Short mmCIF file of C-alpha atoms and ligand atoms in Angstrom, two decimals:
data_model
loop_
_atom_site.label_atom_id
_atom_site.label_comp_id
_atom_site.label_asym_id
_atom_site.label_seq_id
_atom_site.Cartn_x
_atom_site.Cartn_y
_atom_site.Cartn_z
CA MET A 1 -13.02 21.71 3.61
CA THR A 2 -16.34 21.87 5.35
CA SER A 3 -19.18 19.46 4.81
CA ASN A 4 -22.66 18.82 6.19
CA PRO A 5 -22.98 16.93 9.37
CA ILE A 6 -23.46 13.17 8.97
CA ILE A 7 -24.77 10.43 11.13
CA ILE A 8 -23.78 6.83 10.40
CA ARG A 9 -26.49 4.70 11.86
CA GLY A 10 -26.02 1.26 13.41
CA ALA A 11 -22.49 0.30 12.36
CA ARG A 12 -20.11 -1.70 14.48
CA PRO A 13 -16.71 -0.10 14.94
CA TYR A 14 -13.99 -2.78 14.37
CA ALA A 15 -16.85 -5.38 14.33
CA GLU A 16 -16.73 -5.21 18.13
CA GLY A 17 -19.63 -4.70 20.51
CA GLU A 18 -23.13 -3.47 19.77
CA PRO A 19 -24.01 -1.34 16.76
CA VAL A 20 -23.72 2.43 17.45
CA ASP A 21 -24.45 5.73 15.80
CA ILE A 22 -21.49 7.93 14.86
CA ALA A 23 -22.05 11.66 14.47
CA ILE A 24 -19.61 13.64 12.29
CA ALA A 25 -19.34 17.41 11.94
CA GLY A 26 -16.62 19.87 10.86
CA GLY A 27 -14.49 16.85 9.74
CA ILE A 28 -14.28 15.22 13.13
CA ILE A 29 -16.20 12.59 15.10
CA THR A 30 -18.41 14.51 17.55
CA ALA A 31 -20.48 11.80 19.23
CA ILE A 32 -20.68 7.95 19.42
CA GLY A 33 -23.56 6.11 20.97
CA PRO A 34 -26.90 4.44 20.43
CA GLY A 35 -29.90 6.40 19.12
CA LEU A 36 -28.20 9.77 18.49
CA ASP A 37 -30.54 12.63 17.44
CA LEU A 38 -30.27 13.80 13.89
CA PRO A 39 -28.88 17.35 13.93
CA GLU A 40 -30.26 20.13 11.59
CA GLY A 41 -29.34 19.45 7.98
CA ALA A 42 -27.52 16.27 8.74
CA THR A 43 -27.37 13.38 6.25
CA GLU A 44 -28.01 9.88 7.45
CA ILE A 45 -25.98 6.92 6.32
CA ASP A 46 -27.33 3.46 7.02
CA GLY A 47 -24.55 1.41 8.59
CA SER A 48 -26.61 -1.54 9.68
CA GLY A 49 -24.80 -4.82 9.21
CA LYS A 50 -21.65 -2.94 8.36
CA ILE A 51 -18.27 -2.67 10.04
CA LEU A 52 -16.66 0.73 10.59
CA LEU A 53 -12.88 0.93 10.35
CA PRO A 54 -10.44 3.84 10.22
CA GLY A 55 -9.72 4.90 6.63
CA LEU A 56 -7.02 2.71 5.07
CA VAL A 57 -3.50 3.91 4.49
CA ASP A 58 -1.45 2.56 1.60
CA MET A 59 2.28 3.06 2.01
CA HIS A 60 3.04 1.86 -1.51
CA THR A 61 1.14 3.07 -4.61
CA HIS A 62 2.23 3.93 -8.12
CA LEU A 63 0.15 6.69 -9.61
CA ARG A 64 2.25 7.29 -12.80
CA GLU A 65 1.84 11.02 -12.80
CA PRO A 66 3.87 12.85 -14.03
CA GLY A 67 4.87 10.97 -17.27
CA ARG A 68 2.57 8.02 -17.80
CA GLU A 69 -0.83 9.63 -17.55
CA ASP A 70 -2.06 7.07 -20.14
CA THR A 71 -1.82 4.36 -17.44
CA GLU A 72 -2.85 6.28 -14.25
CA THR A 73 -3.25 9.82 -13.07
CA ILE A 74 -3.51 11.32 -9.59
CA ASP A 75 -7.27 11.73 -10.30
CA THR A 76 -7.89 8.16 -11.42
CA GLY A 77 -5.60 6.62 -8.83
CA SER A 78 -7.25 8.68 -6.09
CA ALA A 79 -10.61 7.45 -7.26
CA ALA A 80 -9.45 3.87 -7.13
CA ALA A 81 -8.05 4.45 -3.65
CA ALA A 82 -11.27 5.95 -2.37
CA LEU A 83 -13.30 3.04 -3.81
CA GLY A 84 -10.93 0.66 -2.15
CA GLY A 85 -11.43 2.28 1.27
CA TYR A 86 -8.28 4.37 1.41
CA THR A 87 -8.08 7.89 2.85
CA ALA A 88 -4.26 8.24 2.36
CA VAL A 89 -1.81 6.87 -0.15
CA PHE A 90 1.88 7.23 -0.70
CA ALA A 91 2.78 7.76 -4.34
CA MET A 92 6.08 6.19 -5.30
CA ALA A 93 8.83 8.20 -6.80
CA ASN A 94 9.48 6.20 -9.99
CA THR A 95 7.50 8.59 -12.20
CA ASP A 96 8.93 10.21 -15.35
CA PRO A 97 10.55 12.55 -14.45
CA VAL A 98 11.49 10.87 -11.24
CA ALA A 99 10.20 12.59 -8.01
CA ASP A 100 13.71 13.37 -6.90
CA ASN A 101 13.24 17.10 -6.22
CA VAL A 102 10.86 19.38 -4.30
CA VAL A 103 9.26 20.79 -7.51
CA ILE A 104 7.85 17.39 -8.34
CA THR A 105 6.97 16.21 -4.85
CA ASP A 106 5.17 19.50 -4.16
CA HIS A 107 3.35 19.19 -7.51
CA VAL A 108 2.19 15.59 -6.66
CA TRP A 109 0.95 16.78 -3.28
CA GLN A 110 -0.88 19.73 -4.82
CA ARG A 111 -2.51 17.58 -7.56
CA GLY A 112 -3.71 15.21 -4.83
CA GLN A 113 -5.19 18.04 -2.79
CA ASP A 114 -6.86 19.43 -5.88
CA ALA A 115 -8.41 15.98 -6.64
CA GLY A 116 -9.54 16.03 -2.96
CA ILE A 117 -10.55 12.38 -2.60
CA VAL A 118 -7.66 10.92 -0.82
CA ASP A 119 -4.53 12.38 0.74
CA VAL A 120 -1.77 11.76 -1.80
CA HIS A 121 1.54 11.86 -0.03
CA PRO A 122 4.52 12.08 -2.38
CA VAL A 123 7.42 9.72 -1.85
CA GLY A 124 10.80 11.22 -2.74
CA ALA A 125 13.58 9.37 -4.39
CA VAL A 126 16.60 8.37 -2.27
CA THR A 127 19.03 8.86 -5.20
CA VAL A 128 18.93 11.30 -8.16
CA GLY A 129 17.06 9.69 -11.07
CA LEU A 130 16.88 6.42 -9.07
CA LYS A 131 20.37 5.83 -10.42
CA GLY A 132 22.01 5.00 -7.06
CA LYS A 133 24.88 7.40 -7.50
CA GLN A 134 23.97 10.57 -5.63
CA LEU A 135 21.61 11.32 -2.73
CA THR A 136 18.67 13.63 -3.41
CA GLU A 137 18.02 16.80 -1.43
CA MET A 138 15.79 14.95 1.02
CA ALA A 139 15.60 17.98 3.37
CA ALA A 140 14.23 20.23 0.62
CA MET A 141 11.52 17.63 -0.12
CA ALA A 142 10.76 17.03 3.57
CA ASN A 143 10.41 20.76 4.21
CA GLY A 144 8.39 21.48 1.01
CA LYS A 145 4.63 21.87 0.78
CA GLY A 146 4.31 18.18 0.23
CA ARG A 147 6.09 17.40 3.47
CA VAL A 148 7.81 14.32 2.19
CA ARG A 149 8.17 11.79 4.99
CA MET A 150 9.07 8.65 3.06
CA PHE A 151 11.92 8.19 0.58
CA SER A 152 12.38 5.22 -1.73
CA ASP A 153 13.96 4.25 -5.00
CA ASP A 154 11.23 1.60 -5.29
CA GLY A 155 11.27 -0.15 -8.66
CA VAL A 156 14.99 -0.50 -8.05
CA CYS A 157 17.06 -1.26 -5.03
CA VAL A 158 19.45 1.18 -3.30
CA GLU A 159 22.16 -1.22 -4.28
CA ASP A 160 25.34 0.33 -2.98
CA PRO A 161 25.64 -0.33 0.77
CA LEU A 162 27.51 2.87 1.35
CA MET A 163 24.84 4.88 -0.34
CA MET A 164 22.19 3.16 1.78
CA ARG A 165 24.27 3.92 4.88
CA ARG A 166 24.57 7.62 4.00
CA ALA A 167 20.82 7.75 3.13
CA LEU A 168 19.98 6.39 6.66
CA GLU A 169 22.27 8.94 8.33
CA TYR A 170 20.66 11.71 6.39
CA ALA A 171 17.18 10.37 7.02
CA ARG A 172 17.85 10.14 10.74
CA GLY A 173 18.51 13.86 10.94
CA LEU A 174 15.18 14.55 9.25
CA ASP A 175 13.11 11.83 10.96
CA VAL A 176 11.97 10.46 7.62
CA LEU A 177 11.59 6.89 6.52
CA ILE A 178 13.70 5.04 3.94
CA ALA A 179 11.76 2.24 2.30
CA GLN A 180 13.84 -0.31 0.39
CA HIS A 181 12.95 -2.35 -2.68
CA ALA A 182 15.08 -5.31 -1.59
CA GLU A 183 16.58 -6.82 -4.72
CA GLU A 184 20.27 -7.58 -5.15
CA PRO A 185 20.47 -6.71 -8.77
CA ARG A 186 23.48 -8.91 -9.59
CA LEU A 187 21.31 -11.91 -8.68
CA THR A 188 18.36 -10.86 -10.84
CA VAL A 189 19.99 -10.03 -14.21
CA GLY A 190 17.51 -11.12 -16.82
CA ALA A 191 15.16 -12.69 -14.16
CA VAL A 192 11.41 -12.54 -14.80
CA ALA A 193 9.92 -15.10 -12.44
CA HIS A 194 10.53 -16.77 -9.07
CA GLU A 195 13.45 -19.14 -9.32
CA GLY A 196 11.99 -22.60 -8.68
CA PRO A 197 10.56 -25.72 -10.39
CA THR A 198 7.84 -23.80 -12.14
CA ALA A 199 10.06 -21.20 -13.82
CA ALA A 200 12.55 -24.02 -14.74
CA ARG A 201 9.82 -26.03 -16.42
CA LEU A 202 8.38 -22.99 -18.20
CA GLY A 203 11.87 -21.80 -19.35
CA LEU A 204 11.60 -18.53 -17.51
CA ALA A 205 14.74 -16.99 -16.03
CA GLY A 206 14.64 -17.19 -12.23
CA TRP A 207 14.73 -14.45 -9.46
CA PRO A 208 16.09 -16.26 -6.40
CA ARG A 209 14.85 -15.69 -2.89
CA ALA A 210 18.45 -14.80 -1.93
CA ALA A 211 18.24 -11.60 -4.05
CA GLU A 212 15.69 -10.26 -1.72
CA GLU A 213 16.98 -11.78 1.55
CA ALA A 214 20.53 -10.62 0.96
CA ILE A 215 19.39 -6.98 0.98
CA VAL A 216 16.95 -7.47 3.93
CA ALA A 217 19.83 -8.84 6.04
CA ARG A 218 22.26 -6.18 4.92
CA ASP A 219 19.88 -3.37 5.57
CA ALA A 220 18.93 -4.75 8.96
CA LEU A 221 22.66 -4.48 9.89
CA LEU A 222 22.87 -0.98 8.44
CA ALA A 223 19.81 0.03 10.48
CA ARG A 224 21.47 -1.45 13.59
CA ASP A 225 24.63 0.51 13.04
CA ALA A 226 22.86 3.72 12.15
CA GLY A 227 20.45 3.29 15.06
CA TYR A 228 17.73 4.24 12.63
CA ARG A 229 14.71 2.66 10.99
CA VAL A 230 14.41 0.92 7.61
CA HIS A 231 11.23 -0.26 6.04
CA ILE A 232 11.17 -3.28 3.67
CA CYS A 233 8.80 -3.03 0.75
CA HIS A 234 6.76 -5.96 -0.50
CA ALA A 235 8.33 -8.87 1.58
CA SER A 236 7.86 -11.99 -0.55
CA THR A 237 9.78 -14.93 0.93
CA ALA A 238 9.70 -17.16 3.99
CA GLY A 239 13.37 -16.26 4.48
CA THR A 240 12.57 -12.57 4.61
CA VAL A 241 10.08 -13.34 7.40
CA GLU A 242 12.84 -15.11 9.35
CA LEU A 243 15.23 -12.15 8.91
CA VAL A 244 12.66 -9.54 9.96
CA LYS A 245 11.79 -11.67 13.00
CA TRP A 246 15.49 -11.90 13.82
CA ALA A 247 16.04 -8.21 13.41
CA LYS A 248 13.12 -7.34 15.65
CA ALA A 249 14.31 -9.73 18.28
CA GLN A 250 17.63 -7.81 18.27
CA GLY A 251 15.83 -4.55 18.84
CA ILE A 252 16.68 -3.36 15.29
CA SER A 253 14.13 -0.91 13.94
CA LEU A 254 13.14 -2.88 10.87
CA THR A 255 9.48 -2.83 9.54
CA ALA A 256 8.06 -4.63 6.64
CA GLU A 257 4.98 -4.70 4.43
CA VAL A 258 3.35 -7.48 2.42
CA THR A 259 1.15 -7.03 -0.66
CA PRO A 260 -2.29 -8.63 -1.09
CA HIS A 261 -0.99 -10.43 -4.19
CA HIS A 262 1.87 -12.02 -2.32
CA LEU A 263 -0.65 -13.23 0.30
CA LEU A 264 -2.98 -14.73 -2.28
CA LEU A 265 -1.19 -15.83 -5.43
CA ASP A 266 1.72 -18.18 -6.07
CA ASP A 267 3.90 -19.13 -9.01
CA SER A 268 1.51 -21.78 -10.23
CA ARG A 269 -0.20 -18.76 -11.93
CA LEU A 270 2.65 -18.63 -14.45
CA GLU A 271 1.50 -21.78 -16.28
CA THR A 272 -0.42 -19.65 -18.79
CA TYR A 273 2.48 -17.35 -19.49
CA ASP A 274 0.06 -14.48 -19.00
CA ALA A 275 2.18 -11.44 -18.08
CA VAL A 276 -0.63 -10.10 -15.89
CA ASN A 277 1.12 -12.39 -13.27
CA LYS A 278 4.58 -10.71 -13.71
CA VAL A 279 5.49 -8.63 -10.76
CA ASN A 280 8.50 -7.58 -8.69
CA PRO A 281 9.31 -9.28 -6.43
CA PRO A 282 7.80 -12.27 -8.27
CA LEU A 283 4.93 -14.50 -7.08
CA ARG A 284 6.68 -17.13 -4.95
CA GLU A 285 5.78 -20.67 -3.88
CA ARG A 286 2.86 -21.80 -1.68
CA SER A 287 5.22 -22.24 1.27
CA ASP A 288 6.22 -18.59 1.00
CA VAL A 289 2.57 -17.51 0.84
CA GLU A 290 1.78 -19.48 3.97
CA ALA A 291 4.83 -18.01 5.83
CA LEU A 292 3.74 -14.46 4.82
CA ARG A 293 0.18 -14.96 6.10
CA ALA A 294 1.42 -16.40 9.37
CA ALA A 295 3.94 -13.52 9.72
CA LEU A 296 1.28 -10.88 9.15
CA ALA A 297 -0.96 -12.58 11.68
CA ALA A 298 1.90 -12.70 14.23
CA GLY A 299 2.91 -9.06 13.72
CA ILE A 300 6.32 -9.99 12.30
CA ILE A 301 5.22 -8.32 9.09
CA ASP A 302 3.86 -4.94 10.17
CA CYS A 303 1.37 -4.03 7.52
CA VAL A 304 -0.30 -4.51 4.13
CA ALA A 305 0.67 -2.27 1.22
CA THR A 306 -0.80 -2.61 -2.26
CA ASP A 307 2.14 -1.85 -4.65
CA HIS A 308 -0.67 -0.84 -7.01
CA ALA A 309 1.25 -0.72 -10.30
CA PRO A 310 -0.78 0.20 -13.38
CA HIS A 311 0.59 -0.64 -16.80
CA ALA A 312 -0.70 -0.14 -20.33
CA ALA A 313 -2.03 -3.06 -22.37
CA GLN A 314 0.94 -3.03 -24.70
CA GLU A 315 3.26 -3.41 -21.75
CA LYS A 316 1.45 -6.57 -20.65
CA CYS A 317 0.18 -8.18 -23.81
CA CYS A 318 3.67 -9.29 -24.97
CA GLY A 319 6.02 -12.06 -24.28
CA PHE A 320 6.47 -12.72 -20.56
CA ALA A 321 10.13 -11.73 -20.61
CA HIS A 322 9.39 -8.35 -22.18
CA ALA A 323 6.34 -7.35 -20.11
CA ARG A 324 6.59 -4.77 -17.34
CA PRO A 325 6.19 -6.04 -13.78
CA GLY A 326 3.28 -4.92 -11.64
CA MET A 327 -0.41 -5.36 -10.93
CA LEU A 328 -3.36 -3.30 -9.84
CA GLY A 329 -4.27 -3.44 -6.10
CA LEU A 330 -6.14 -0.50 -4.64
CA GLN A 331 -9.72 -1.63 -5.27
CA THR A 332 -9.18 -5.27 -4.24
CA ALA A 333 -6.82 -5.02 -1.26
CA LEU A 334 -9.31 -5.05 1.58
CA SER A 335 -11.39 -7.86 0.03
CA ILE A 336 -8.34 -10.01 -0.49
CA ILE A 337 -7.30 -9.43 3.13
CA ALA A 338 -10.82 -10.43 4.10
CA GLU A 339 -10.62 -13.55 1.97
CA VAL A 340 -7.14 -14.81 3.00
CA MET A 341 -6.77 -13.48 6.59
CA VAL A 342 -10.21 -12.81 8.11
CA LYS A 343 -12.17 -15.76 6.75
CA PRO A 344 -9.61 -18.41 7.90
CA GLY A 345 -9.39 -16.67 11.30
CA LEU A 346 -5.87 -15.43 10.93
CA LEU A 347 -6.82 -11.81 11.64
CA THR A 348 -9.86 -10.22 13.30
CA TRP A 349 -11.37 -7.05 11.81
CA ARG A 350 -9.74 -5.14 14.75
CA GLU A 351 -6.41 -6.43 13.48
CA VAL A 352 -7.22 -5.57 9.89
CA ALA A 353 -7.58 -1.92 11.11
CA ARG A 354 -4.11 -2.36 12.63
CA VAL A 355 -2.30 -3.72 9.54
CA MET A 356 -4.11 -1.63 6.90
CA SER A 357 -4.50 1.71 8.69
CA GLU A 358 -2.92 2.21 12.14
CA ARG A 359 0.40 0.55 11.58
CA PRO A 360 1.21 2.09 8.18
CA ALA A 361 0.31 5.58 9.52
CA GLU A 362 2.67 4.93 12.54
CA ILE A 363 5.51 3.72 10.31
CA VAL A 364 5.35 6.91 8.19
CA ARG A 365 4.58 9.20 11.18
CA LEU A 366 1.26 10.28 9.71
CA HIS A 367 -0.49 11.76 12.61
CA ASP A 368 -4.00 12.42 11.27
CA GLN A 369 -4.63 8.93 9.84
CA GLY A 370 -4.94 5.51 11.31
CA ARG A 371 -6.54 7.13 14.41
CA PRO A 372 -8.90 5.37 16.83
CA ILE A 373 -12.63 5.72 16.14
CA GLU A 374 -13.28 8.10 19.03
CA VAL A 375 -14.88 11.44 19.71
CA GLY A 376 -12.53 14.28 18.69
CA GLU A 377 -10.66 12.24 16.14
CA PRO A 378 -10.58 13.15 12.41
CA ALA A 379 -13.43 11.47 10.54
CA ASN A 380 -11.30 9.32 8.24
CA LEU A 381 -13.53 6.21 7.99
CA VAL A 382 -14.53 3.28 5.90
CA LEU A 383 -17.65 1.26 6.06
CA VAL A 384 -17.37 -2.41 5.03
CA ASP A 385 -20.08 -4.92 4.30
CA PRO A 386 -18.53 -8.14 5.70
CA GLU A 387 -21.20 -10.42 4.14
CA ALA A 388 -20.89 -9.12 0.58
CA ARG A 389 -19.49 -11.32 -2.14
CA TRP A 390 -18.57 -9.74 -5.45
CA THR A 391 -16.84 -10.58 -8.64
CA VAL A 392 -13.86 -8.53 -9.78
CA ARG A 393 -14.57 -6.81 -13.13
CA SER A 394 -11.71 -4.47 -13.96
CA ASP A 395 -13.75 -2.71 -16.68
CA GLU A 396 -15.77 -1.34 -13.76
CA PHE A 397 -12.67 -0.13 -11.96
CA ALA A 398 -11.56 3.53 -11.72
CA SER A 399 -7.99 2.78 -12.68
CA LEU A 400 -6.98 3.67 -16.26
CA SER A 401 -5.12 0.33 -16.57
CA ARG A 402 -6.45 -3.17 -16.71
CA ASN A 403 -3.51 -5.38 -15.57
CA ASN A 404 -5.60 -7.07 -12.92
CA PRO A 405 -4.62 -10.61 -11.93
CA PHE A 406 -7.83 -10.88 -9.80
CA GLU A 407 -10.08 -10.42 -12.83
CA GLY A 408 -13.18 -12.73 -12.51
CA MET A 409 -12.41 -13.80 -8.96
CA GLU A 410 -15.10 -13.88 -6.35
CA LEU A 411 -14.04 -12.09 -3.21
CA ALA A 412 -15.40 -11.55 0.32
CA ALA A 413 -16.36 -8.26 1.92
CA ARG A 414 -16.86 -4.93 0.16
CA VAL A 415 -16.14 -1.26 0.88
CA THR A 416 -19.49 0.59 0.79
CA MET A 417 -18.43 4.00 1.90
CA THR A 418 -15.24 5.98 2.41
CA MET A 419 -14.97 9.25 4.30
CA LEU A 420 -12.11 11.75 4.28
CA ARG A 421 -12.22 14.34 7.04
CA GLY A 422 -15.93 14.06 7.28
CA ARG A 423 -16.70 14.16 3.55
CA VAL A 424 -17.92 11.07 1.78
CA THR A 425 -15.52 10.33 -1.07
CA ALA A 426 -16.94 7.06 -2.30
CA ARG A 427 -20.24 5.37 -1.81
CA ASP A 428 -21.72 2.13 -3.17
CA GLY A 429 -19.02 1.89 -5.83
CA GLU A 430 -19.25 5.45 -6.98
CA VAL A 431 -16.68 8.15 -6.36
CA ILE A 432 -18.15 11.40 -5.01
CA PRO A 433 -16.19 14.33 -6.37
CA ARG A 434 -15.92 17.42 -4.27
O1 DOR B 501 6.13 -5.00 -9.87
C1 DOR B 501 6.51 -3.91 -9.61
N1 DOR B 501 6.12 -2.84 -10.33
N2 DOR B 501 7.50 -3.78 -8.69
C2 DOR B 501 8.12 -2.65 -8.49
O2 DOR B 501 8.97 -2.59 -7.66
C3 DOR B 501 7.80 -1.46 -9.31
C4 DOR B 501 6.45 -1.52 -9.89
C5 DOR B 501 6.19 -0.54 -10.98
O3 DOR B 501 6.58 0.59 -10.89
O4 DOR B 501 5.57 -0.96 -11.98
ZN1 ZN B 502 9.19 -2.38 -5.44
#
């Protein structure tokens, strides 16, 4: 993919130091400095007042293709990602059919490359059909065209401890990541909301914190014994934070992500019984939200992942108990992090680059993303207007679904341009197709 040379004028990398110009050609950063000359045929992009960050990396996205193209496709999900500042996303395996073989993972990869606006990395299932009974052929997926480097049964937990143990041993040989949806299913039968005073008052069946924490603790021990890494998807409780902290202190290779929604919303949202607020794991209590924010700031939780989970109207506009869990996330993630972490001084923009780009790329061993903004590095970049305030209107979003709990909210900071290997993929709210 070749594209014209570009100069971004007057942006501040990581919001540090004086504004500089950044020259990009052949997909890489070729010069950084004040007052760069405009090369022949180059396009100029005004970066004044803007922050330049490495392109964001989302370890946890649901794109619904194949099977539920009425709710999201690789095209529409890629567009949402580019508009949200992402240059790479990991598409979870709980599609229909499940991404549990190399034919599907290669297909997802190819579809992402054809769309060409974000690198769509397929996640392979850990067990066949997500059923927890038989390991998939991880090696075939890892060695396929899609180069699968993360495996997860997300949506459900790898419940059987022996299965999880075998999965880690197999993953270790391939140097691929196992990402766990931590939910002890025997503790969440019929559960639809966080188990606490709110759910009790509203008559909603509760999902106790222990269902998540029991699996986090178990998998930390399995990781210790296997001498191999485990990643915890969407950490949602203060207890999970304590367990991850403990595991790291023991030298166990346990990493964890948190979603923007678990950093912003709590279970008081359930009062309306609007199923837009139904998600797995559920929105917890304010004390959990505070603990998650502090843990992300302290580096106990490694990174932010969206768990972007589109659903059709008929799957959300029904009784709370019957609705599907999940919410949109790609186009609001950076602004929510700006709102809840940067504005209160919990993270600097430099650290936002760490938790939304560098660290996720490291955890999945993605070597061309989350790179420093330096000469010779791939030009995967995002420009952010830190002063912007905007109101979330999902009918203006690229996603095919509308299950957006942030609808109508006013948020801080906005992505104004996204660049993938030197090509502008989104600018001022518009996707730029190849
Ligand atoms: O809320 C959720 N939605 N949590 C999951 O683990 C799966 C996801 C989905 O696929 O809709
Ligand atoms: Zn999940």
